[in-house]
Amino acid sequence: MRNRQQQGPRIAIVGGGIGGMAAAAYLHRAGLTVTVHEQAAALTEVGAGLVLAPNAVRPLRALGVADAALARAVPLDLGWEFRRWQDGTVLSVERLDGVCERLYGERMYTAHRAHLLDALRSAVPDGAVRLGARCTRVEPRADGVRLTFADGSRTDADLVIGADGMHSLVRAAVAAPQQPRFSGLCAFRTVVPAAAAPAFALRRAQTLWLGPGHHFVHYPISGGDAVNVVAYAPATRATEESWSATATVEEFHAEFSDWDDRVTSLIKAGSLPGRWALYDRPPLPSWTRGRMTLLGDAAHPMFPFYGQGAAQAMEDAAVLARCLSATPEAPAEALSRYETERLPRATRLQRASHARAESNHLPDGPEQRRRDAALGDADPLADSGWIYGYDAGAVVIQLG
């Protein structure tokens, strides 16, 4: 991290999750004045596992926090595998050991979200984070933006970055209202201690089981001490769109009771599962209004089927910091350049993630057999080069 005097516009970030903390770290590193306003009383990351693809590792390395973030991550040596729901027949397998480094310069990892957040937080000064600050109003003004908080306090900033998630308050001040559409799907999530997990699930692989209307994913996290499980199933009614919502082990098991025993054994070994609804939001035509902008889920909430949510938020943060540090005297223009660079890529991923929901959940039959055959013939790592090969630090920022 550079030791240089903070300068330029006063930047307020609303939200202290992965995207907000990455933005604060990058902006501080660039010598800009930034404050994170986080509504929680303590910095904790709800959730469990995530995938750190090469395009997520690069921003961490640029910040100097890769070693901390990856200390308990699990490198995916065995890679990805797709299996049939009923009997575990292998549909496709992609070994990643040595391949990701050769193609994209970094490995593929799985990690606990909390470990990633801790690493990003370590790159932000303590005085730059304000906890227990729930923003209730965002008010554009002639010379900046005023934020009002639940405790009645206010702060004025030259720029505001909304990193406050899919229910973003800042987004309401930036873009026209959108009515999210219930997808008809819900997600279950649980963590299984390694001691209770079958050996099959401890392999350094991300395994995706595909079945009619459902799919089931598991991979090791936390240095192999636990297995992250996330699964998707139909929902007859709209449930809460919140990672803190829960179900019961019995409800989770009922959705997959006729699946391969290895799937059901993982469900039974897990703790109280989370369950949340998946809502569909169309891509925004613009993320920026005057001196306000969005990043991460506030800008481009997407279905989780590509495992790119955290990566895209960190890419946003890196590009935004580069734009602002290039012309700190013209912040509104910098925000516009940020949007021009980032919006097309994030929109493409939003749409690709949406399309995968249908493909993963085909009923058994001719279309499913064609999909399975295509999985066996495809090279998913090479086909995903447009995702994993992106380097936010090498983006050419067009000035003027």
CSV table of C-alpha atoms in Angstrom, one decimal:
chain,number,residue,atom,x,y,z
A,1,MET,CA,0.0,0.0,0.0
A,2,ARG,CA,1.3,3.4,-0.9
A,3,ASN,CA,2.0,5.9,1.9
A,4,ARG,CA,0.9,9.2,0.3
A,5,GLN,CA,-1.2,12.1,1.4
A,6,GLN,CA,-4.9,11.6,0.7
A,7,GLN,CA,-6.2,14.1,-1.8
A,8,GLY,CA,-8.9,14.9,-4.3
A,9,PRO,CA,-12.7,14.6,-3.7
A,10,ARG,CA,-14.3,13.3,-0.5
A,11,ILE,CA,-15.7,9.9,-1.4
A,12,ALA,CA,-18.4,8.2,0.6
A,13,ILE,CA,-19.0,4.5,0.1
A,14,VAL,CA,-22.4,3.1,1.2
A,15,GLY,CA,-21.9,-0.5,2.1
A,16,GLY,CA,-19.0,-2.4,3.6
A,17,GLY,CA,-19.3,-5.8,2.0
A,18,ILE,CA,-16.8,-7.2,-0.5
A,19,GLY,CA,-17.5,-4.6,-3.2
A,20,GLY,CA,-17.5,-1.6,-0.8
A,21,MET,CA,-14.3,-2.7,1.0
A,22,ALA,CA,-12.5,-3.5,-2.3
A,23,ALA,CA,-13.4,0.0,-3.5
A,24,ALA,CA,-12.2,1.6,-0.3
A,25,ALA,CA,-8.9,-0.3,-0.5
A,26,TYR,CA,-8.3,0.6,-4.1
A,27,LEU,CA,-9.2,4.3,-3.6
A,28,HIS,CA,-7.1,4.6,-0.5
A,29,ARG,CA,-4.2,3.0,-2.4
A,30,ALA,CA,-4.6,5.6,-5.1
A,31,GLY,CA,-4.3,8.4,-2.4
A,32,LEU,CA,-7.9,9.4,-2.4
A,33,THR,CA,-10.0,10.3,0.6
A,34,VAL,CA,-12.7,7.7,1.3
A,35,THR,CA,-15.1,6.7,4.1
A,36,VAL,CA,-17.1,3.5,4.2
A,37,HIS,CA,-20.5,3.7,5.8
A,38,GLU,CA,-21.7,0.3,6.9
A,39,GLN,CA,-25.0,-0.4,8.6
A,40,ALA,CA,-23.8,-3.4,10.6
A,41,ALA,CA,-22.3,-2.9,14.0
A,42,ALA,CA,-19.5,-5.3,13.1
A,43,LEU,CA,-17.9,-6.3,9.8
A,44,THR,CA,-19.1,-9.8,9.1
A,45,GLU,CA,-19.8,-11.5,5.8
A,46,VAL,CA,-23.1,-13.4,5.7
A,47,GLY,CA,-22.8,-16.5,3.5
A,48,ALA,CA,-20.2,-19.1,3.2
A,49,GLY,CA,-18.2,-20.1,0.1
A,50,LEU,CA,-17.3,-18.5,-3.2
A,51,VAL,CA,-15.1,-19.1,-6.2
A,52,LEU,CA,-12.1,-17.0,-6.8
A,53,ALA,CA,-11.4,-17.3,-10.5
A,54,PRO,CA,-8.2,-15.7,-12.0
A,55,ASN,CA,-10.0,-12.5,-12.7
A,56,ALA,CA,-10.8,-12.2,-9.0
A,57,VAL,CA,-7.3,-13.1,-7.8
A,58,ARG,CA,-5.6,-10.4,-10.0
A,59,PRO,CA,-7.3,-7.5,-8.1
A,60,LEU,CA,-6.3,-9.1,-4.8
A,61,ARG,CA,-2.7,-9.4,-5.9
A,62,ALA,CA,-2.7,-5.8,-7.1
A,63,LEU,CA,-3.8,-4.6,-3.7
A,64,GLY,CA,-1.1,-6.7,-2.0
A,65,VAL,CA,-3.7,-8.8,-0.1
A,66,ALA,CA,-3.6,-12.0,-2.2
A,67,ASP,CA,-1.6,-14.0,0.4
A,68,ALA,CA,-4.0,-13.1,3.2
A,69,ALA,CA,-7.1,-13.8,1.0
A,70,LEU,CA,-5.7,-17.2,-0.2
A,71,ALA,CA,-4.1,-18.4,3.0
A,72,ARG,CA,-7.1,-20.7,3.7
A,73,ALA,CA,-8.4,-20.9,0.2
A,74,VAL,CA,-8.5,-24.2,-1.6
A,75,PRO,CA,-6.9,-24.5,-5.1
A,76,LEU,CA,-9.1,-26.4,-7.5
A,77,ASP,CA,-6.6,-29.0,-8.7
A,78,LEU,CA,-9.2,-31.5,-9.8
A,79,GLY,CA,-11.2,-28.7,-11.2
A,80,TRP,CA,-14.8,-28.7,-12.3
A,81,GLU,CA,-17.0,-31.7,-12.9
A,82,PHE,CA,-20.6,-32.0,-14.0
A,83,ARG,CA,-22.6,-35.1,-12.8
A,84,ARG,CA,-26.0,-36.5,-13.5
A,85,TRP,CA,-28.4,-36.1,-10.6
A,86,GLN,CA,-29.7,-39.7,-10.4
A,87,ASP,CA,-26.5,-41.7,-10.3
A,88,GLY,CA,-23.5,-39.4,-10.4
A,89,THR,CA,-22.6,-40.2,-14.0
A,90,VAL,CA,-19.8,-37.8,-15.0
A,91,LEU,CA,-21.0,-35.6,-17.8
A,92,SER,CA,-17.9,-33.4,-18.0
A,93,VAL,CA,-14.6,-32.9,-16.1
A,94,GLU,CA,-12.1,-30.1,-16.5
A,95,ARG,CA,-8.8,-30.5,-14.6
A,96,LEU,CA,-7.5,-27.0,-13.6
A,97,ASP,CA,-4.1,-27.9,-12.1
A,98,GLY,CA,-1.6,-25.9,-14.2
A,99,VAL,CA,-4.1,-25.0,-16.8
A,100,CYS,CA,-5.4,-21.8,-15.3
A,101,GLU,CA,-1.9,-20.5,-14.7
A,102,ARG,CA,-0.9,-21.3,-18.3
A,103,LEU,CA,-4.0,-19.6,-19.8
A,104,TYR,CA,-4.7,-16.8,-17.4
A,105,GLY,CA,-1.7,-16.4,-15.1
A,106,GLU,CA,-3.5,-17.3,-11.9
A,107,ARG,CA,-5.1,-20.4,-10.3
A,108,MET,CA,-8.7,-21.1,-9.5
A,109,TYR,CA,-9.7,-21.2,-5.8
A,110,THR,CA,-12.6,-21.7,-3.5
A,111,ALA,CA,-12.7,-19.7,-0.3
A,112,HIS,CA,-14.9,-18.6,2.6
A,113,ARG,CA,-16.4,-15.2,2.0
A,114,ALA,CA,-15.4,-14.0,5.5
A,115,HIS,CA,-11.7,-14.7,4.8
A,116,LEU,CA,-11.9,-12.6,1.6
A,117,LEU,CA,-13.6,-9.7,3.4
A,118,ASP,CA,-11.0,-9.8,6.2
A,119,ALA,CA,-8.2,-9.5,3.6
A,120,LEU,CA,-9.8,-6.6,1.9
A,121,ARG,CA,-10.5,-4.9,5.2
A,122,SER,CA,-6.8,-5.1,6.1
A,123,ALA,CA,-6.0,-2.7,3.2
A,124,VAL,CA,-8.4,0.0,4.6
A,125,PRO,CA,-7.4,2.3,7.5
A,126,ASP,CA,-9.5,1.8,10.6
A,127,GLY,CA,-10.5,5.5,10.6
A,128,ALA,CA,-12.0,5.1,7.1
A,129,VAL,CA,-14.7,2.7,8.2
A,130,ARG,CA,-17.8,3.9,10.1
A,131,LEU,CA,-19.9,1.0,11.5
A,132,GLY,CA,-23.5,1.2,12.6
A,133,ALA,CA,-24.2,3.7,9.9
A,134,ARG,CA,-27.5,2.8,8.2
A,135,CYS,CA,-28.1,5.2,5.3
A,136,THR,CA,-31.7,6.3,5.0
A,137,ARG,CA,-31.5,9.1,2.5
A,138,VAL,CA,-29.3,10.1,-0.5
A,139,GLU,CA,-29.8,13.7,-1.5
A,140,PRO,CA,-28.0,15.1,-4.6
A,141,ARG,CA,-26.9,18.7,-4.1
A,142,ALA,CA,-25.3,21.4,-6.3
A,143,ASP,CA,-21.8,20.7,-4.9
A,144,GLY,CA,-22.0,17.0,-4.1
A,145,VAL,CA,-24.2,14.6,-2.2
A,146,ARG,CA,-25.6,14.6,1.3
A,147,LEU,CA,-26.2,11.3,3.1
A,148,THR,CA,-28.6,11.0,6.1
A,149,PHE,CA,-28.3,8.1,8.5
A,150,ALA,CA,-30.8,6.3,10.8
A,151,ASP,CA,-29.3,8.0,13.9
A,152,GLY,CA,-30.0,11.4,12.5
A,153,SER,CA,-26.4,12.2,11.5
A,154,ARG,CA,-25.5,13.6,8.1
A,155,THR,CA,-22.4,13.7,6.0
A,156,ASP,CA,-21.6,15.6,2.8
A,157,ALA,CA,-19.4,14.1,0.1
A,158,ASP,CA,-18.2,15.1,-3.3
A,159,LEU,CA,-18.9,11.6,-4.6
A,160,VAL,CA,-21.0,8.7,-3.4
A,161,ILE,CA,-20.5,5.1,-4.4
A,162,GLY,CA,-23.4,2.7,-3.8
A,163,ALA,CA,-22.0,-0.7,-2.8
A,164,ASP,CA,-25.1,-1.5,-0.8
A,165,GLY,CA,-26.2,-4.7,-2.5
A,166,MET,CA,-29.2,-5.8,-4.5
A,167,HIS,CA,-31.6,-3.8,-2.3
A,168,SER,CA,-29.5,-0.7,-2.8
A,169,LEU,CA,-30.8,2.6,-1.5
A,170,VAL,CA,-28.3,4.5,-3.6
A,171,ARG,CA,-29.6,2.8,-6.7
A,172,ALA,CA,-33.0,4.4,-6.1
A,173,ALA,CA,-31.3,7.8,-6.3
A,174,VAL,CA,-29.4,6.9,-9.5
A,175,ALA,CA,-31.7,4.9,-11.7
A,176,ALA,CA,-35.4,4.6,-12.5
A,177,PRO,CA,-37.2,2.1,-10.2
A,178,GLN,CA,-37.2,-1.5,-11.3
A,179,GLN,CA,-39.7,-4.1,-10.2
A,180,PRO,CA,-37.8,-7.3,-9.6
A,181,ARG,CA,-39.5,-10.5,-11.0
A,182,PHE,CA,-39.6,-13.6,-9.0
A,183,SER,CA,-37.7,-16.3,-10.9
A,184,GLY,CA,-39.6,-19.2,-9.5
A,185,LEU,CA,-36.3,-20.5,-8.0
A,186,CYS,CA,-35.0,-20.6,-4.5
A,187,ALA,CA,-31.5,-21.3,-3.3
A,188,PHE,CA,-30.4,-23.4,-0.3
A,189,ARG,CA,-27.0,-23.0,1.4
A,190,THR,CA,-25.3,-24.9,4.1
A,191,VAL,CA,-21.8,-25.7,5.4
A,192,VAL,CA,-20.7,-29.2,6.3
A,193,PRO,CA,-17.7,-29.8,8.6
A,194,ALA,CA,-15.1,-31.9,7.0
A,195,ALA,CA,-15.3,-34.5,9.7
A,196,ALA,CA,-19.0,-35.0,8.8
A,197,ALA,CA,-18.6,-34.9,5.1
A,198,PRO,CA,-18.1,-37.9,2.8
A,199,ALA,CA,-14.6,-38.1,1.4
A,200,PHE,CA,-16.0,-37.6,-2.1
A,201,ALA,CA,-16.9,-34.0,-1.2
A,202,LEU,CA,-13.4,-33.1,0.2
A,203,ARG,CA,-11.7,-33.5,-3.2
A,204,ARG,CA,-10.3,-30.2,-4.6
A,205,ALA,CA,-13.1,-30.0,-7.1
A,206,GLN,CA,-16.2,-27.9,-7.7
A,207,THR,CA,-18.9,-30.5,-8.4
A,208,LEU,CA,-22.2,-29.5,-10.1
A,209,TRP,CA,-25.0,-32.1,-10.2
A,210,LEU,CA,-27.6,-31.3,-12.8
A,211,GLY,CA,-31.2,-32.5,-12.6
A,212,PRO,CA,-34.8,-31.7,-13.6
A,213,GLY,CA,-35.6,-28.2,-12.2
A,214,HIS,CA,-32.7,-28.4,-9.8
A,215,HIS,CA,-29.0,-28.3,-9.5
A,216,PHE,CA,-26.6,-28.9,-6.6
A,217,VAL,CA,-23.1,-27.6,-6.1
A,218,HIS,CA,-20.4,-28.4,-3.5
A,219,TYR,CA,-16.7,-27.7,-3.0
A,220,PRO,CA,-14.3,-27.5,-0.1
A,221,ILE,CA,-13.5,-24.2,1.7
A,222,SER,CA,-11.5,-23.0,4.7
A,223,GLY,CA,-8.4,-24.9,3.9
A,224,GLY,CA,-10.4,-28.1,3.5
A,225,ASP,CA,-12.0,-27.9,7.0
A,226,ALA,CA,-15.5,-27.6,5.6
A,227,VAL,CA,-17.6,-28.1,2.5
A,228,ASN,CA,-19.7,-25.4,1.0
A,229,VAL,CA,-23.1,-26.6,-0.4
A,230,VAL,CA,-25.4,-24.5,-2.4
A,231,ALA,CA,-28.4,-25.8,-4.3
A,232,TYR,CA,-31.2,-24.5,-6.5
A,233,ALA,CA,-34.8,-25.7,-6.6
A,234,PRO,CA,-38.3,-24.6,-7.7
A,235,ALA,CA,-40.2,-22.4,-5.3
A,236,THR,CA,-44.0,-22.4,-5.4
A,237,ARG,CA,-44.1,-19.0,-3.8
A,238,ALA,CA,-41.8,-16.0,-3.5
A,239,THR,CA,-39.7,-16.3,-0.4
A,240,GLU,CA,-37.5,-13.8,1.2
A,241,GLU,CA,-34.6,-12.4,-0.9
A,242,SER,CA,-32.1,-12.5,2.0
A,243,TRP,CA,-29.1,-14.5,2.8
A,244,SER,CA,-30.2,-14.5,6.5
A,245,ALA,CA,-33.4,-16.4,5.7
A,246,THR,CA,-33.5,-20.1,6.8
A,247,ALA,CA,-35.2,-23.4,6.0
A,248,THR,CA,-35.0,-26.7,7.8
A,249,VAL,CA,-32.8,-29.7,6.9
A,250,GLU,CA,-36.0,-31.6,6.2
A,251,GLU,CA,-37.2,-29.1,3.7
A,252,PHE,CA,-33.8,-29.1,2.0
A,253,HIS,CA,-33.7,-32.9,1.9
A,254,ALA,CA,-37.2,-33.1,0.5
A,255,GLU,CA,-36.2,-31.3,-2.6
A,256,PHE,CA,-33.4,-33.8,-3.4
A,257,SER,CA,-34.7,-37.0,-1.7
A,258,ASP,CA,-34.6,-39.0,-4.9
A,259,TRP,CA,-31.1,-37.9,-5.9
A,260,ASP,CA,-27.8,-39.8,-5.6
A,261,ASP,CA,-27.0,-40.8,-2.0
A,262,ARG,CA,-23.9,-38.7,-2.1
A,263,VAL,CA,-26.1,-35.6,-2.5
A,264,THR,CA,-28.5,-36.5,0.2
A,265,SER,CA,-25.8,-37.4,2.7
A,266,LEU,CA,-24.3,-34.0,2.3
A,267,ILE,CA,-27.6,-32.4,3.0
A,268,LYS,CA,-28.2,-34.4,6.1
A,269,ALA,CA,-24.7,-33.6,7.4
A,270,GLY,CA,-25.1,-29.9,7.1
A,271,SER,CA,-26.2,-27.3,9.6
A,272,LEU,CA,-29.4,-25.3,9.5
A,273,PRO,CA,-29.6,-24.3,5.8
A,274,GLY,CA,-30.2,-20.8,4.5
A,275,ARG,CA,-32.9,-20.4,1.9
A,276,TRP,CA,-33.6,-17.3,-0.2
A,277,ALA,CA,-35.6,-16.5,-3.3
A,278,LEU,CA,-33.9,-15.6,-6.6
A,279,TYR,CA,-35.3,-12.5,-8.2
A,280,ASP,CA,-34.6,-11.4,-11.7
A,281,ARG,CA,-33.6,-7.8,-12.5
A,282,PRO,CA,-32.9,-6.5,-16.0
A,283,PRO,CA,-29.6,-4.8,-16.6
A,284,LEU,CA,-29.6,-1.1,-15.9
A,285,PRO,CA,-29.0,1.2,-18.8
A,286,SER,CA,-26.9,3.4,-16.6
A,287,TRP,CA,-25.2,3.2,-13.2
A,288,THR,CA,-24.2,6.8,-12.8
A,289,ARG,CA,-26.0,10.1,-12.1
A,290,GLY,CA,-24.0,13.2,-11.6
A,291,ARG,CA,-21.7,12.5,-8.6
A,292,MET,CA,-23.2,9.2,-7.7
A,293,THR,CA,-22.4,5.7,-9.0
A,294,LEU,CA,-23.0,2.0,-8.3
A,295,LEU,CA,-20.8,-1.1,-8.1
A,296,GLY,CA,-21.2,-4.8,-7.4
A,297,ASP,CA,-24.7,-6.1,-6.8
A,298,ALA,CA,-26.1,-2.6,-6.5
A,299,ALA,CA,-25.1,-2.0,-10.2
A,300,HIS,CA,-25.5,-5.5,-11.7
A,301,PRO,CA,-27.2,-8.1,-9.5
A,302,MET,CA,-26.9,-11.4,-11.3
A,303,PHE,CA,-27.9,-15.0,-10.8
A,304,PRO,CA,-25.0,-16.9,-9.1
A,305,PHE,CA,-24.6,-19.5,-11.7
A,306,TYR,CA,-21.2,-18.3,-13.0
A,307,GLY,CA,-19.8,-17.6,-9.5
A,308,GLN,CA,-18.8,-14.1,-10.6
A,309,GLY,CA,-20.5,-11.8,-8.1
A,310,ALA,CA,-17.4,-11.0,-5.9
A,311,ALA,CA,-15.1,-11.0,-8.9
A,312,GLN,CA,-17.2,-8.4,-10.8
A,313,ALA,CA,-17.4,-6.2,-7.7
A,314,MET,CA,-13.6,-6.2,-7.3
A,315,GLU,CA,-13.2,-5.5,-11.0
A,316,ASP,CA,-15.6,-2.5,-10.6
A,317,ALA,CA,-13.5,-1.3,-7.7
A,318,ALA,CA,-10.2,-1.5,-9.5
A,319,VAL,CA,-11.5,0.3,-12.6
A,320,LEU,CA,-13.4,3.0,-10.6
A,321,ALA,CA,-10.2,3.8,-8.6
A,322,ARG,CA,-8.2,4.1,-11.8
A,323,CYS,CA,-10.7,6.4,-13.4
A,324,LEU,CA,-10.9,8.7,-10.3
A,325,SER,CA,-7.2,8.8,-9.7
A,326,ALA,CA,-6.5,9.7,-13.4
A,327,THR,CA,-8.7,12.9,-13.1
A,328,PRO,CA,-9.6,13.6,-9.5
A,329,GLU,CA,-10.3,17.2,-10.4
A,330,ALA,CA,-13.2,16.0,-12.7
A,331,PRO,CA,-15.0,13.4,-10.7
A,332,ALA,CA,-18.3,13.3,-12.6
A,333,GLU,CA,-16.4,12.7,-15.8
A,334,ALA,CA,-14.4,9.9,-14.1
A,335,LEU,CA,-17.6,8.2,-13.0
A,336,SER,CA,-18.8,8.3,-16.6
A,337,ARG,CA,-15.6,6.7,-17.9
A,338,TYR,CA,-16.0,4.0,-15.2
A,339,GLU,CA,-19.5,3.2,-16.4
A,340,THR,CA,-18.5,3.1,-20.1
A,341,GLU,CA,-15.8,0.6,-19.3
A,342,ARG,CA,-17.7,-1.7,-16.9
A,343,LEU,CA,-21.3,-1.7,-17.9
A,344,PRO,CA,-21.1,-3.8,-21.1
A,345,ARG,CA,-19.0,-6.5,-19.5
A,346,ALA,CA,-21.2,-6.8,-16.4
A,347,THR,CA,-24.4,-6.7,-18.5
A,348,ARG,CA,-23.0,-9.6,-20.6
A,349,LEU,CA,-22.4,-11.7,-17.5
A,350,GLN,CA,-25.9,-10.8,-16.1
A,351,ARG,CA,-27.4,-12.2,-19.3
A,352,ALA,CA,-25.2,-15.3,-19.4
A,353,SER,CA,-26.0,-16.1,-15.8
A,354,HIS,CA,-29.7,-15.8,-16.6
A,355,ALA,CA,-29.5,-18.2,-19.5
A,356,ARG,CA,-27.7,-20.8,-17.5
A,357,ALA,CA,-30.6,-21.2,-15.2
A,358,GLU,CA,-32.6,-22.8,-18.0
A,359,SER,CA,-29.8,-25.0,-19.2
A,360,ASN,CA,-28.9,-26.4,-15.8
A,361,HIS,CA,-32.5,-27.3,-15.0
A,362,LEU,CA,-33.7,-29.1,-18.2
A,363,PRO,CA,-36.1,-32.0,-17.6
A,364,ASP,CA,-34.8,-35.5,-18.6
A,365,GLY,CA,-35.4,-35.9,-22.3
A,366,PRO,CA,-33.9,-35.0,-25.7
A,367,GLU,CA,-32.8,-31.5,-24.8
A,368,GLN,CA,-31.2,-32.7,-21.6
A,369,ARG,CA,-29.3,-35.4,-23.6
A,370,ARG,CA,-28.1,-32.9,-26.1
A,371,ARG,CA,-26.9,-30.6,-23.2
A,372,ASP,CA,-25.0,-33.5,-21.6
A,373,ALA,CA,-23.4,-34.4,-24.8
A,374,ALA,CA,-22.3,-30.8,-25.4
A,375,LEU,CA,-20.8,-30.7,-21.9
A,376,GLY,CA,-18.7,-33.7,-22.7
A,377,ASP,CA,-17.4,-32.1,-25.9
A,378,ALA,CA,-16.9,-28.5,-24.6
A,379,ASP,CA,-13.8,-26.9,-23.2
A,380,PRO,CA,-15.4,-24.7,-20.5
A,381,LEU,CA,-12.1,-23.2,-19.4
A,382,ALA,CA,-11.1,-22.0,-22.8
A,383,ASP,CA,-14.7,-20.9,-23.6
A,384,SER,CA,-14.7,-18.7,-20.5
A,385,GLY,CA,-11.6,-16.8,-21.5
A,386,TRP,CA,-13.6,-13.6,-21.9
A,387,ILE,CA,-14.4,-13.9,-18.2
A,388,TYR,CA,-11.1,-15.1,-16.7
A,389,GLY,CA,-8.7,-13.3,-19.0
A,390,TYR,CA,-9.9,-9.9,-18.0
A,391,ASP,CA,-7.4,-7.7,-16.2
A,392,ALA,CA,-8.9,-4.6,-14.5
A,393,GLY,CA,-5.4,-3.2,-14.0
A,394,ALA,CA,-4.6,-3.3,-17.7
A,395,VAL,CA,-7.8,-1.6,-18.9
A,396,VAL,CA,-7.0,1.4,-21.1
A,397,ILE,CA,-8.9,4.4,-19.6
A,398,GLN,CA,-9.9,6.8,-22.3
A,399,LEU,CA,-9.5,10.4,-21.0
A,400,GLY,CA,-11.4,13.4,-22.4
